[in-house]
Coordinates of C-alpha atoms in Angstrom, one line a residue:
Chain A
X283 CA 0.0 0.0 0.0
X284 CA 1.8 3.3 -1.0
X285 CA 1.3 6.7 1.3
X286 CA -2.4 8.6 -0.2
X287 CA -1.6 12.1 -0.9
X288 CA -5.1 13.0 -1.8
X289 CA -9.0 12.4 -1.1
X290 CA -11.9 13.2 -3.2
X291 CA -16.0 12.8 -3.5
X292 CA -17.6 13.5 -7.4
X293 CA -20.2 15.5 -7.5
X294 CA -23.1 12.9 -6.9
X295 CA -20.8 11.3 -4.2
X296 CA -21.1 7.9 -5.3
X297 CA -17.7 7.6 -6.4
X298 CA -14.1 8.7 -3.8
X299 CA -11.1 9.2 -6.2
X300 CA -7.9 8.4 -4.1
X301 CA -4.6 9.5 -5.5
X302 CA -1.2 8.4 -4.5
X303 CA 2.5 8.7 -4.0
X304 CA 3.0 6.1 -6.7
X305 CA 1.2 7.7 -8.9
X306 CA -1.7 6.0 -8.7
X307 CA -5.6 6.6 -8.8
X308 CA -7.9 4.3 -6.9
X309 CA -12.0 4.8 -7.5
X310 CA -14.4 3.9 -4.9
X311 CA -18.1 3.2 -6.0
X312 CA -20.7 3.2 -3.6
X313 CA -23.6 0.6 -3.4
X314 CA -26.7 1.3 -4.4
X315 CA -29.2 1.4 -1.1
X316 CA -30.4 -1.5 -0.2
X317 CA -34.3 -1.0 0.3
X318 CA -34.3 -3.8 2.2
X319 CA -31.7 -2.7 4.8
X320 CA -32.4 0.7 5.2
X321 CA -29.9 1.1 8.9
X322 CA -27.0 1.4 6.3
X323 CA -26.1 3.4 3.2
X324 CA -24.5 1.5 0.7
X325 CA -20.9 0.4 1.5
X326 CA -17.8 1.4 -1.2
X327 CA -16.5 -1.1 -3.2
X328 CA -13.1 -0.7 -5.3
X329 CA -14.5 0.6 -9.0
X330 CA -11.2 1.3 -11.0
X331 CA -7.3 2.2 -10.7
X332 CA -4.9 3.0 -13.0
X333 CA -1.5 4.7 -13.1
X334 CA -2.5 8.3 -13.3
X335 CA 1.4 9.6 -13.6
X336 CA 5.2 7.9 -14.0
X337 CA 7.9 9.4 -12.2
X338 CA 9.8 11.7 -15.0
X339 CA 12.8 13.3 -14.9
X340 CA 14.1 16.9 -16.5
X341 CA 17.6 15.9 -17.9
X342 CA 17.4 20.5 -18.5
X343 CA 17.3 21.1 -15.2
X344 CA 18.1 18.1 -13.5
X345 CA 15.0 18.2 -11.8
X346 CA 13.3 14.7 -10.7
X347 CA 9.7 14.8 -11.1
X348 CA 7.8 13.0 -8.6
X349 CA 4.6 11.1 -9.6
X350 CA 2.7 11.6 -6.6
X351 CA -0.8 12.7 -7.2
X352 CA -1.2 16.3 -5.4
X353 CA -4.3 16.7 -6.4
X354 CA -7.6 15.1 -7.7
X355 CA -10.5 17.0 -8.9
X356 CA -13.9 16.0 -10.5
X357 CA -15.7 17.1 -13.7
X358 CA -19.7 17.8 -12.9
X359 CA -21.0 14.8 -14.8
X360 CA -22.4 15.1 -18.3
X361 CA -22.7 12.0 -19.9
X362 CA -22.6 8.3 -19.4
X363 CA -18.8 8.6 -18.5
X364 CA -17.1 10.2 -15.8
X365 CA -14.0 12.9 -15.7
X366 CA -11.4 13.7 -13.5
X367 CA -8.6 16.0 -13.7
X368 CA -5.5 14.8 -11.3
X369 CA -1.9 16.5 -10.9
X370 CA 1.2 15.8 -10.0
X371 CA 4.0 18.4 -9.3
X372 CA 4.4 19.3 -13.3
X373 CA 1.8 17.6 -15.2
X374 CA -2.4 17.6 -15.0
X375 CA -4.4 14.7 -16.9
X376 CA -7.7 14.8 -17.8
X377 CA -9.1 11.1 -17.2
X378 CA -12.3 9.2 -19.0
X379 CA -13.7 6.7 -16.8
X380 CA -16.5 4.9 -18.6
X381 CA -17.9 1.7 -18.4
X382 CA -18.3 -1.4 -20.8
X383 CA -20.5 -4.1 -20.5
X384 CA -21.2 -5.0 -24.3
X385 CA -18.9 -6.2 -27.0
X386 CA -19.6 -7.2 -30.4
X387 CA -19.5 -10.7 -31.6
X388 CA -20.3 -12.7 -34.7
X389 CA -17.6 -11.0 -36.9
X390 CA -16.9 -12.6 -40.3
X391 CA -13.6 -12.5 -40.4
X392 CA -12.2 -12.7 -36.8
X393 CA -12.7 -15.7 -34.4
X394 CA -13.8 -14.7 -31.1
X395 CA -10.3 -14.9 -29.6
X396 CA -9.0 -12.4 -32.6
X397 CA -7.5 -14.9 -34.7
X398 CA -8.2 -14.0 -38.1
X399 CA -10.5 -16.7 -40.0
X400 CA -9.1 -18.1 -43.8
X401 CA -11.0 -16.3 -46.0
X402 CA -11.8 -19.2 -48.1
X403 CA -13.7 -21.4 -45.4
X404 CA -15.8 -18.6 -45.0
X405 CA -19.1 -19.0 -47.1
X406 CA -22.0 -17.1 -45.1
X407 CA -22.4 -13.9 -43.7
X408 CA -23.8 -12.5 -40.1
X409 CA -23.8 -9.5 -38.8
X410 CA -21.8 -9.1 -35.5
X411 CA -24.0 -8.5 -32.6
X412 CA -23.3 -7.0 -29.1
X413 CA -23.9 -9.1 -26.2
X414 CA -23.5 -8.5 -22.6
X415 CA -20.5 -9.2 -20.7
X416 CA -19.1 -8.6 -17.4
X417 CA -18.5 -4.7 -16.2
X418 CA -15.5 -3.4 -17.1
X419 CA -14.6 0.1 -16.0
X420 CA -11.5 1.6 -18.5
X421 CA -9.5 4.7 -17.6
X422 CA -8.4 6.9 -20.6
X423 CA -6.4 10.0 -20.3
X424 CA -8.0 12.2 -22.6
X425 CA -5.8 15.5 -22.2
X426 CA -2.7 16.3 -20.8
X427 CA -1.8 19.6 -19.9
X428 CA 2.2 20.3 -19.6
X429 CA 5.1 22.7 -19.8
X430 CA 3.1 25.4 -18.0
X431 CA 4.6 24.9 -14.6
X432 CA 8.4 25.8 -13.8
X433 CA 7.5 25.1 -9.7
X434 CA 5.7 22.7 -8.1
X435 CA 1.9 22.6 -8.4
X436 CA -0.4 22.4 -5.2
X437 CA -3.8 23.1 -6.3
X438 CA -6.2 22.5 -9.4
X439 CA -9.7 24.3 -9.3
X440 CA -13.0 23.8 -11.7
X441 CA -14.6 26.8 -12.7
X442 CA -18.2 27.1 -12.3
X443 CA -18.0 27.9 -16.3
X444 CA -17.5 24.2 -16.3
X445 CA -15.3 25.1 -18.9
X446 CA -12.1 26.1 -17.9
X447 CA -10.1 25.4 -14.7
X448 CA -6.6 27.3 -12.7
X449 CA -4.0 25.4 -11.8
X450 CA -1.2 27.0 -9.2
X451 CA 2.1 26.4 -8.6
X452 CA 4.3 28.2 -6.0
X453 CA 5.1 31.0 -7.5
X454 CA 2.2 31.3 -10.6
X455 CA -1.4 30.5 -11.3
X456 CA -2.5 29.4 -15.3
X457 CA -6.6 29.5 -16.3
X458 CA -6.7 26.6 -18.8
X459 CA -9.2 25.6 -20.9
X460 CA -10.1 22.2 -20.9
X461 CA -10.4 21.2 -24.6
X462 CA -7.0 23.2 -25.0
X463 CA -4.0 21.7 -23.8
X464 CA -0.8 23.6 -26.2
X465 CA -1.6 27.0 -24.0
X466 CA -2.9 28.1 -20.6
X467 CA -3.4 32.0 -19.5
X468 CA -1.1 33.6 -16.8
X469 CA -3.2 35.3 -14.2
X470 CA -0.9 35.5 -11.3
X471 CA 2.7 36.0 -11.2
X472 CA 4.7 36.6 -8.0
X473 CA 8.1 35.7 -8.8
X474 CA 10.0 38.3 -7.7
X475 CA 12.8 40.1 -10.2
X476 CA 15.1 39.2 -7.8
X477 CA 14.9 36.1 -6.2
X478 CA 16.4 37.1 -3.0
X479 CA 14.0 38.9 -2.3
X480 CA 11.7 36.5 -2.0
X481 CA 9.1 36.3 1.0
X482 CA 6.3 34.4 -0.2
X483 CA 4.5 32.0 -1.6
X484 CA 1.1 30.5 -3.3
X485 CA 0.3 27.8 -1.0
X486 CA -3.7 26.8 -2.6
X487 CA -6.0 28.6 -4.8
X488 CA -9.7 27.5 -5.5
X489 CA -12.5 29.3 -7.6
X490 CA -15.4 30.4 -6.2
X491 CA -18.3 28.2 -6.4
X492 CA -20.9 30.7 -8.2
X493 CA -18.5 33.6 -9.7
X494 CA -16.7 32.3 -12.9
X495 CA -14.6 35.5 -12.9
X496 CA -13.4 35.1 -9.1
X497 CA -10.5 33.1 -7.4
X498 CA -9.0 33.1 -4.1
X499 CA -5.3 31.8 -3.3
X500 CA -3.0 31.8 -0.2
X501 CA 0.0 32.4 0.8
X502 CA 3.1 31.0 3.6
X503 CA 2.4 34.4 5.4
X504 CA -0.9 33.5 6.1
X505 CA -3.0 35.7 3.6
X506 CA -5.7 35.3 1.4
X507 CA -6.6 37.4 -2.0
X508 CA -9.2 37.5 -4.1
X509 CA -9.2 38.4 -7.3
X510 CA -11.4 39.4 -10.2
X511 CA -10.5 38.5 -13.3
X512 CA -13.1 41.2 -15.2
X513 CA -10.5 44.0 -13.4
X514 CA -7.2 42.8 -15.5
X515 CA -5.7 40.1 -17.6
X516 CA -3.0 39.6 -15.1
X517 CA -4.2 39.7 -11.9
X518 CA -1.6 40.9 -10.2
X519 CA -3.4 43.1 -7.8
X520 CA -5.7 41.7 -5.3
X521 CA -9.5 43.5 -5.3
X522 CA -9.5 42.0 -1.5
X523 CA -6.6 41.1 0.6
X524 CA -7.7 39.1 3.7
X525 CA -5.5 39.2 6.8
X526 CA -5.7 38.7 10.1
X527 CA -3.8 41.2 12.4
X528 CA -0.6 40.0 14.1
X529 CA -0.3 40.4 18.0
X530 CA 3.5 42.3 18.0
X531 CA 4.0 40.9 21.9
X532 CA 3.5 37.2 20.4
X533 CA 5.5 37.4 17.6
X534 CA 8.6 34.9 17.9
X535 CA 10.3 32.7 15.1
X536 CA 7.6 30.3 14.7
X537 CA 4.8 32.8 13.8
X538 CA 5.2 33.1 10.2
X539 CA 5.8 29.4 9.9
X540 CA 2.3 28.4 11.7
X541 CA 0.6 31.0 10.0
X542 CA 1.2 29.5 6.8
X543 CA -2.0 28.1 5.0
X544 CA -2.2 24.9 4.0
X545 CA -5.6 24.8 2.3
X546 CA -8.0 27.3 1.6
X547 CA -12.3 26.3 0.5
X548 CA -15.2 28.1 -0.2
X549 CA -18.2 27.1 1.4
X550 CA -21.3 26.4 -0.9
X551 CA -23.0 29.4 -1.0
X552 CA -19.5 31.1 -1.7
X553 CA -20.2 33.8 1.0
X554 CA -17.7 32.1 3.5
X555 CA -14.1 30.6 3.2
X556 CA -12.3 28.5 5.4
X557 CA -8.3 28.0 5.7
X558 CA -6.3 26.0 7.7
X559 CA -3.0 27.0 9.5
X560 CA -0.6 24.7 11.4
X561 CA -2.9 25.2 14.4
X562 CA -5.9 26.5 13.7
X563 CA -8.8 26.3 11.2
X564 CA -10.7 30.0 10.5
X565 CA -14.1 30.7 8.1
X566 CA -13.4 34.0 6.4
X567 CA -17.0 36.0 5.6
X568 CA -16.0 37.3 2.1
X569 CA -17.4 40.5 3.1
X570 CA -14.8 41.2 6.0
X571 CA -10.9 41.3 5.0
X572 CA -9.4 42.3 8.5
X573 CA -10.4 38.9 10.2
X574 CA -11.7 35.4 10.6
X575 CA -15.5 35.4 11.3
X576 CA -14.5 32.5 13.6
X577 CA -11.4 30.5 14.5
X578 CA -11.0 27.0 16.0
X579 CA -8.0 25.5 17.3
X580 CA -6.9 22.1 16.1
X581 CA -4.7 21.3 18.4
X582 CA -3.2 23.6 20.6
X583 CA -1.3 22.4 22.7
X584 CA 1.2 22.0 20.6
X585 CA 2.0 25.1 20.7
X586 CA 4.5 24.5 23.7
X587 CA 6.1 21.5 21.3
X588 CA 7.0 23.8 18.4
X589 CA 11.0 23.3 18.6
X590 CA 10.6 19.8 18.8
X591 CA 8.0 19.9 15.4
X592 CA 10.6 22.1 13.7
X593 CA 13.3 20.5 14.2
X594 CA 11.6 16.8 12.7
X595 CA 9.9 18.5 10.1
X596 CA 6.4 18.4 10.9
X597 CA 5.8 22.2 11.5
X598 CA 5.6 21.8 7.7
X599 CA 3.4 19.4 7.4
X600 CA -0.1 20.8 5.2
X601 CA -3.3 19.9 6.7
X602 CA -6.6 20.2 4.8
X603 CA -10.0 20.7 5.8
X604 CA -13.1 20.6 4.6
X605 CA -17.1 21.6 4.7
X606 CA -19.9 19.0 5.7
X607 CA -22.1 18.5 2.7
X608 CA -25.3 19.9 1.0
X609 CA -28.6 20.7 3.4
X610 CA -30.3 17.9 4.9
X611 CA -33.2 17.4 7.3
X612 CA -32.3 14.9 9.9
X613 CA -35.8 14.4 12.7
X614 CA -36.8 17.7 14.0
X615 CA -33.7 19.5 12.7
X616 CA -31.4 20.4 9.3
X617 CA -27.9 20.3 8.9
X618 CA -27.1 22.8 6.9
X619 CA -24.0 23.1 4.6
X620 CA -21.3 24.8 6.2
X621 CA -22.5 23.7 10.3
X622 CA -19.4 21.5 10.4
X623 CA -16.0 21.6 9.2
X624 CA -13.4 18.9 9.6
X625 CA -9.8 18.6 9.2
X626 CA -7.1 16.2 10.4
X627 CA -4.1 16.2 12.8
X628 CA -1.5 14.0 14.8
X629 CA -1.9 10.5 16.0
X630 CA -4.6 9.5 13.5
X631 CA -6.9 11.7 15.3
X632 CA -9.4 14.0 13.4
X633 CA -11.0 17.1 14.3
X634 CA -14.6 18.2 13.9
X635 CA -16.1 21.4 14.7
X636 CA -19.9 22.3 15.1
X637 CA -20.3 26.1 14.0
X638 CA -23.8 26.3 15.5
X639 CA -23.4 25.0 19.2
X640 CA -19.7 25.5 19.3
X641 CA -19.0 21.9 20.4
X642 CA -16.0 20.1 18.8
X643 CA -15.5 16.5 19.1
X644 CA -11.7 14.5 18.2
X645 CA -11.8 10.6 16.7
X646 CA -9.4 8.3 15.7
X647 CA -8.6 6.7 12.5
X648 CA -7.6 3.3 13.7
X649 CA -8.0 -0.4 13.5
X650 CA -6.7 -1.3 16.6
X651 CA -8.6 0.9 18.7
X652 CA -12.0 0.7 16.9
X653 CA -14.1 -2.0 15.8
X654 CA -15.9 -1.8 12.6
X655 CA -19.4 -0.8 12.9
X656 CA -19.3 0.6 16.0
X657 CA -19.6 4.2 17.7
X658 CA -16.2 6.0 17.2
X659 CA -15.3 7.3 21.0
X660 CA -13.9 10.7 21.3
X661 CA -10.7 11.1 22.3
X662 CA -8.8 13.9 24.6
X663 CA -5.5 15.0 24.6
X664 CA -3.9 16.6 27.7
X665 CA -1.4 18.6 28.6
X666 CA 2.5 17.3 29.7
X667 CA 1.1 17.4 33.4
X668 CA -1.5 15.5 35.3
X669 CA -3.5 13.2 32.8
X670 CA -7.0 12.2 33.3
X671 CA -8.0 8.5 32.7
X672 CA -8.7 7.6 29.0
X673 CA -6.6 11.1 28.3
X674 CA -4.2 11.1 25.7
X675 CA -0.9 12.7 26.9
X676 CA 0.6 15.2 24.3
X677 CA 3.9 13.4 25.1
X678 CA 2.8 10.3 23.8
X679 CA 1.0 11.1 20.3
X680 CA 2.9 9.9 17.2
X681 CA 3.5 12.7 15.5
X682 CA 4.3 10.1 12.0
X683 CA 0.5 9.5 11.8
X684 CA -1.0 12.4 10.7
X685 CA -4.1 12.7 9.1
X686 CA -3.5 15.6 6.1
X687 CA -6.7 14.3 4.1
X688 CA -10.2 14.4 5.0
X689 CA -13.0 14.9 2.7
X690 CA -17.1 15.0 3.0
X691 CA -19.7 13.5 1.3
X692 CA -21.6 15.8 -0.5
X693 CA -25.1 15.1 -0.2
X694 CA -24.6 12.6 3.0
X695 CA -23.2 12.1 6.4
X696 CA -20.3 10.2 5.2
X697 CA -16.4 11.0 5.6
X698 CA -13.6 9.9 4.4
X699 CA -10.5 9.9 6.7
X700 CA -7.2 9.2 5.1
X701 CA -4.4 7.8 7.5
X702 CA -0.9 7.6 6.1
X703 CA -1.7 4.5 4.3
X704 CA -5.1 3.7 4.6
X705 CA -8.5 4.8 3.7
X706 CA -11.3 4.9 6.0
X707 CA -15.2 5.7 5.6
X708 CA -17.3 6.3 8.5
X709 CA -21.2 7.4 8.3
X710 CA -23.3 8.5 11.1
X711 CA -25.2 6.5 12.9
X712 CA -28.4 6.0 11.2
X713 CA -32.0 5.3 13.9
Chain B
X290 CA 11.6 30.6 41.9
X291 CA 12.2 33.2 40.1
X292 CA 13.1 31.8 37.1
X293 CA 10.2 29.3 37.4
X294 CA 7.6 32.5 37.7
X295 CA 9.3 34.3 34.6
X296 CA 8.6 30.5 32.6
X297 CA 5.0 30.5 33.8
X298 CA 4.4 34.5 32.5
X299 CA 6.5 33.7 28.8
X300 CA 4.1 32.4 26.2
X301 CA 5.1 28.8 25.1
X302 CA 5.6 29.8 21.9
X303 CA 8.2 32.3 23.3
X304 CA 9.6 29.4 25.1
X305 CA 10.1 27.1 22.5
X306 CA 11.4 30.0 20.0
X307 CA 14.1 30.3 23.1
X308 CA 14.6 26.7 23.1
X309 CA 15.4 26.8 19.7
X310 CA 17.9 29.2 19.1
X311 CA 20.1 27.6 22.4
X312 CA 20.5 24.5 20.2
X313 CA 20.8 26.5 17.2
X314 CA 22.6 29.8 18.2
X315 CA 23.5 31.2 14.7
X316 CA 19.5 30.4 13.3
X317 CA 19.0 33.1 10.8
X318 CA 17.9 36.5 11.2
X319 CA 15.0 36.5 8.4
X320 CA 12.4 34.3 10.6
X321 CA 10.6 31.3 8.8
X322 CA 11.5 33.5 5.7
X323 CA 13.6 33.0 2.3
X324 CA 15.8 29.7 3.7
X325 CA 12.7 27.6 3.9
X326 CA 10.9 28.8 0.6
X327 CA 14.0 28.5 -1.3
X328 CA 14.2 24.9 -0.6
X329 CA 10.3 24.3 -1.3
X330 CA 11.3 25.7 -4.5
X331 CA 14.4 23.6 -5.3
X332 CA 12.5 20.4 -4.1
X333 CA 13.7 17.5 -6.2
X334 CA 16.9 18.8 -7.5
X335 CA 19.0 16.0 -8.5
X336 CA 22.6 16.7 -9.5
X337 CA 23.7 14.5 -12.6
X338 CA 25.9 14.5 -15.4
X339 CA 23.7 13.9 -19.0
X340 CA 26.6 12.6 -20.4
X341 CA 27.5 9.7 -17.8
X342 CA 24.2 8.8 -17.9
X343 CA 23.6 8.2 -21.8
X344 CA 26.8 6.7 -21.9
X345 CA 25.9 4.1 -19.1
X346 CA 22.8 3.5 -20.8
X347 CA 25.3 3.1 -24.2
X348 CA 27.4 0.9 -22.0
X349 CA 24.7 -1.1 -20.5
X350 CA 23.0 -1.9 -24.0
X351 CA 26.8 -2.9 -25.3
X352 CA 27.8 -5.0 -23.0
X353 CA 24.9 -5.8 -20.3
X354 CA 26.6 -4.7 -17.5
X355 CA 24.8 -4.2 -13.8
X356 CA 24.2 -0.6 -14.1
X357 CA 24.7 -0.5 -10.0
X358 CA 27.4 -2.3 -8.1
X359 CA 27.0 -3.8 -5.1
X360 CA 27.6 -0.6 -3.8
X361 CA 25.3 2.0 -4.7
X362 CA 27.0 4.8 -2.9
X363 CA 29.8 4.3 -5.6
X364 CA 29.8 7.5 -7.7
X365 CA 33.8 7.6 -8.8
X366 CA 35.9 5.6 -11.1
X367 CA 34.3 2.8 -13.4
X368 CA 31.0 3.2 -12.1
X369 CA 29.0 5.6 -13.8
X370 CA 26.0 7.0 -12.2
X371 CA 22.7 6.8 -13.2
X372 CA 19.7 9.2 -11.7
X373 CA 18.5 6.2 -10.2
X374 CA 21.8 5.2 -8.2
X375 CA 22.5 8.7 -6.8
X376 CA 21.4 9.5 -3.0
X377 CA 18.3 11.6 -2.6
X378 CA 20.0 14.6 -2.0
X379 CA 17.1 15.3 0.7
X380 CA 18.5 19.1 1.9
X381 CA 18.5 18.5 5.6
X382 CA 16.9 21.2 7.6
X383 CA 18.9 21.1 10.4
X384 CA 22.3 21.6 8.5
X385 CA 21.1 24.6 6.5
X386 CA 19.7 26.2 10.5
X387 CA 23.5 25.9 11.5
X388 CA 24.5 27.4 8.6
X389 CA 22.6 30.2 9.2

């Protein structure tokens, strides 16, 4: 099993793209409800892979291109087949996944195995006809979009155009369109002149989810801009900068570090944004630049273990969060979209947070501590000092599990958690 | 006691920023800045010769030899190196701290 590097629901959410370090792309299908056993929603099944990208590597700059898939992003569906654009640090692939359960038979000329018939035994004709046969689900790339990228790509976004999508790298965004692969637009540029002078950089962008002419992306110093593509071809100037002041008296070495943001989403509606830091996870009104409409802490007491998480690394690891799904109604009350967010953290722990009531509950990812089919317990961590039974000392969590990917089902109450090398889905409990 | 009241008034992000820089006394001036964005940006740099390499892959076509010996550290004398024999040159962190 190779390390997932990224977790994904289409639209419908009856299919969970996985990608991989290897390169790989592994499709979930979900069941179709059983009417007869309505306590469960229909369990997900393995419905394709295929080897998405192949390690390359650029003899011009002697650059070696990984093949892990950064990200995995899904067409709205049009037709009988589905579509999915997935990246790597360089390349992005537009993917066919479409199904076949007829072939043809009966040819003239051809046995059934393919062996090609003598000519002169043949003395009748037929006309080939399609029969069923088992499913099989084929993966095509269909375009492939290079050469655009000179750093490394961290985020693909559809636009709501359904036509053309960005793609951002560290230092640049490109609008593509998706029928043309032999040139993309540059709308952002930040490369300094100089590169010593450089301070920061793009760390995610995403278009909003209504205006095709609007994009958001972040940066290491923990910023946000949005940006209007109607105001200029390059959009090099931000119509709205969001930033959240700095407290001068708590500055120290660490600050600009944590505030770096890992991931940044629109809700829904597109009137709210949410970004994750190293420690915290804020929603952004859209209307408001100078701060977070809310912030939550992921884990903080890690705070007093930053030298330790510099020094092996982790202080850079890049968490993502996301939004529950679409409106339900649930018994006497709806959960709308955009009342929970979730994102992961250390441990194999994950974090949700309840924006209405305030309440925030941690679980775990694990086989060993959780049986299948039943209730996930929460879990507490404490402090280096007294610990409480069933507490979790932050002395004792293994910072080598972490849980960077986390996505939500978009119509139902259904999550998937991905641990370094696994893949769980957990539902709610239904009555 | 005094120095155990100061602890309990310094933030612990203070603390561990203090921490920090008594392992690591010459840790750069710029904070979190350039140093840690320039290696995102050079992530994956490989340092290789095009010209051992085609002629290794020349070599190993002529005469089928193991394109890796039995050490793969080798990198001098007969051995030519391939992209796949060289050691990830993974830029440590800690090294470039001390460097300042």
């Amino acid at each position: 099993a190779d390390i997932i590097s990224t977790v994904e629901f289409n639209h419908s959410g009856e299919l969970l793209a996985t990608g991989d370090k290897g390169g790989r792309v592994v499709i979930f299908q979900q069941e179709q409800e059983n009417k007869t056993q309505s306590h469960s929603r229909g369990e997900y099944n393995v419905y394709s892979t295929f080897q998405s990208h192949e390690p390359e590597f650029d003899y011009l700059k002697s650059l070696e291109i990984e093949e892990k898939i950064n990200k995995i992003r899904w067409l709205p569906q049009k037709n009988a087949a589905q579509f999915l654009l997935s990246t790597n640090d360089k390349t992005i692939k537009l993917w066919k996944i479409s199904e076949r359960d007829k072939r043809p038979e009966g040819y003239n000329l051809k046995e059934e195995d393919g062996r090609y018939r003598d000519p002169t035994t043949v003395t009748t004709l037929r006309v080939p006809v399609f029969r069923p046969m088992d499913l099989m689900v084929e993966a095509s790339p269909r375009r492939i979009f290079a050469n655009a990228h000179t750093y490394h790509i961290n985020s693909i976004s559809i636009n709501s155009d359904y036509e053309t999508y960005l793609s951002a790298d560290d230092l640049r965004i490109n609008l593509w369109h998706l029928e043309i692969t032999d040139r993309s637009f540059n709308i952002v540029d930040i490369k300094p002149a100089n590169m010593e002078e450089l301070t920061e950089v793009i760390t995610a962008a995403e278009f909003h989810p209504n205006s095709c002419s609007t994009f958001v992306y972040s940066s290491s110093k923990g910023t946000i801009r949005l940006c209007d593509m109607r105001a200029s071809a390059l959009c090099d100037r931000h119509s709205k900068l969001f930033e959240e002041p700095e407290d001068p008296s708590n500055r120290s070495f660490f600050s600009e570090i944590i505030s770096s943001i890992s991931d940044v989403k629109f809700s829904h509606s597109g009137r709210y944004m949410m970004t994750r830091d190293y420690l915290s996870v804020k929603i952004w009104d859209l209307n408001m630049e100078n701060r977070p409409v809310e912030t939550y802490q992921v884990h903080e007491y890690l705070r007093s273990k930053l030298c330790s998480l510099y020094e092996n690394d982790c202080i850079f690891d890049k968490f993502e969060c996301c939004w529950n799904g679409l409106d339900r109604q649930v018994e006497f009350f709806s959960v709308f979209h955009g009342s929970i967010v979730m994102t992961g953290s250390y441990n194999n722990f994950f974090r949700m947070f309840d924006r209405n009531s305030k309440r925030d509950v941690t679980l775990e990812a694990s086989r060993e501590n959780n049986k299948p089919r039943t209730v996930l317990k929460p879990r507490k961590v404490c402090g280096s000092g007294k610990r409480k039974k069933d507490e979790i000392s932050v002395d004792s969590l293994d910072f080598n599990k972490k849980i960077l990917h986390t996505a939500w089902h978009p119509k139902e109450n259904i999550i998937a958690v991905a641990t370094t090398n696994n893949l769980y889905i957990f539902q709610d409990k239904m009555n | 006691q005094d120095t155990q009241e100061k602890e309990k008034t310094i933030p612990p992000e203070r603390a561990e920023e203090a921490k920090l820089k008594a392992k690591y006394p010459n840790l750069g001036q710029k904070p979190g800045g350039s140093d840690f964005l320039r290696k995102r940006l050079q992530k994956g740099q490989k340092y290789f010769d095009s010209g051992d390499y085609n002629m290794a892959k020349a070599k190993v076509k002529n005469k089928q030899l193991p394109s890796a010996g039995p050490d793969k550290n080798l990198v001098t004398g007969d051995h030519i190196p391939t992209p796949q024999d060289l050691p990830q040159r993974k830029s440590s962190l800690v090294t470039s701290k001390l460097a300042g």
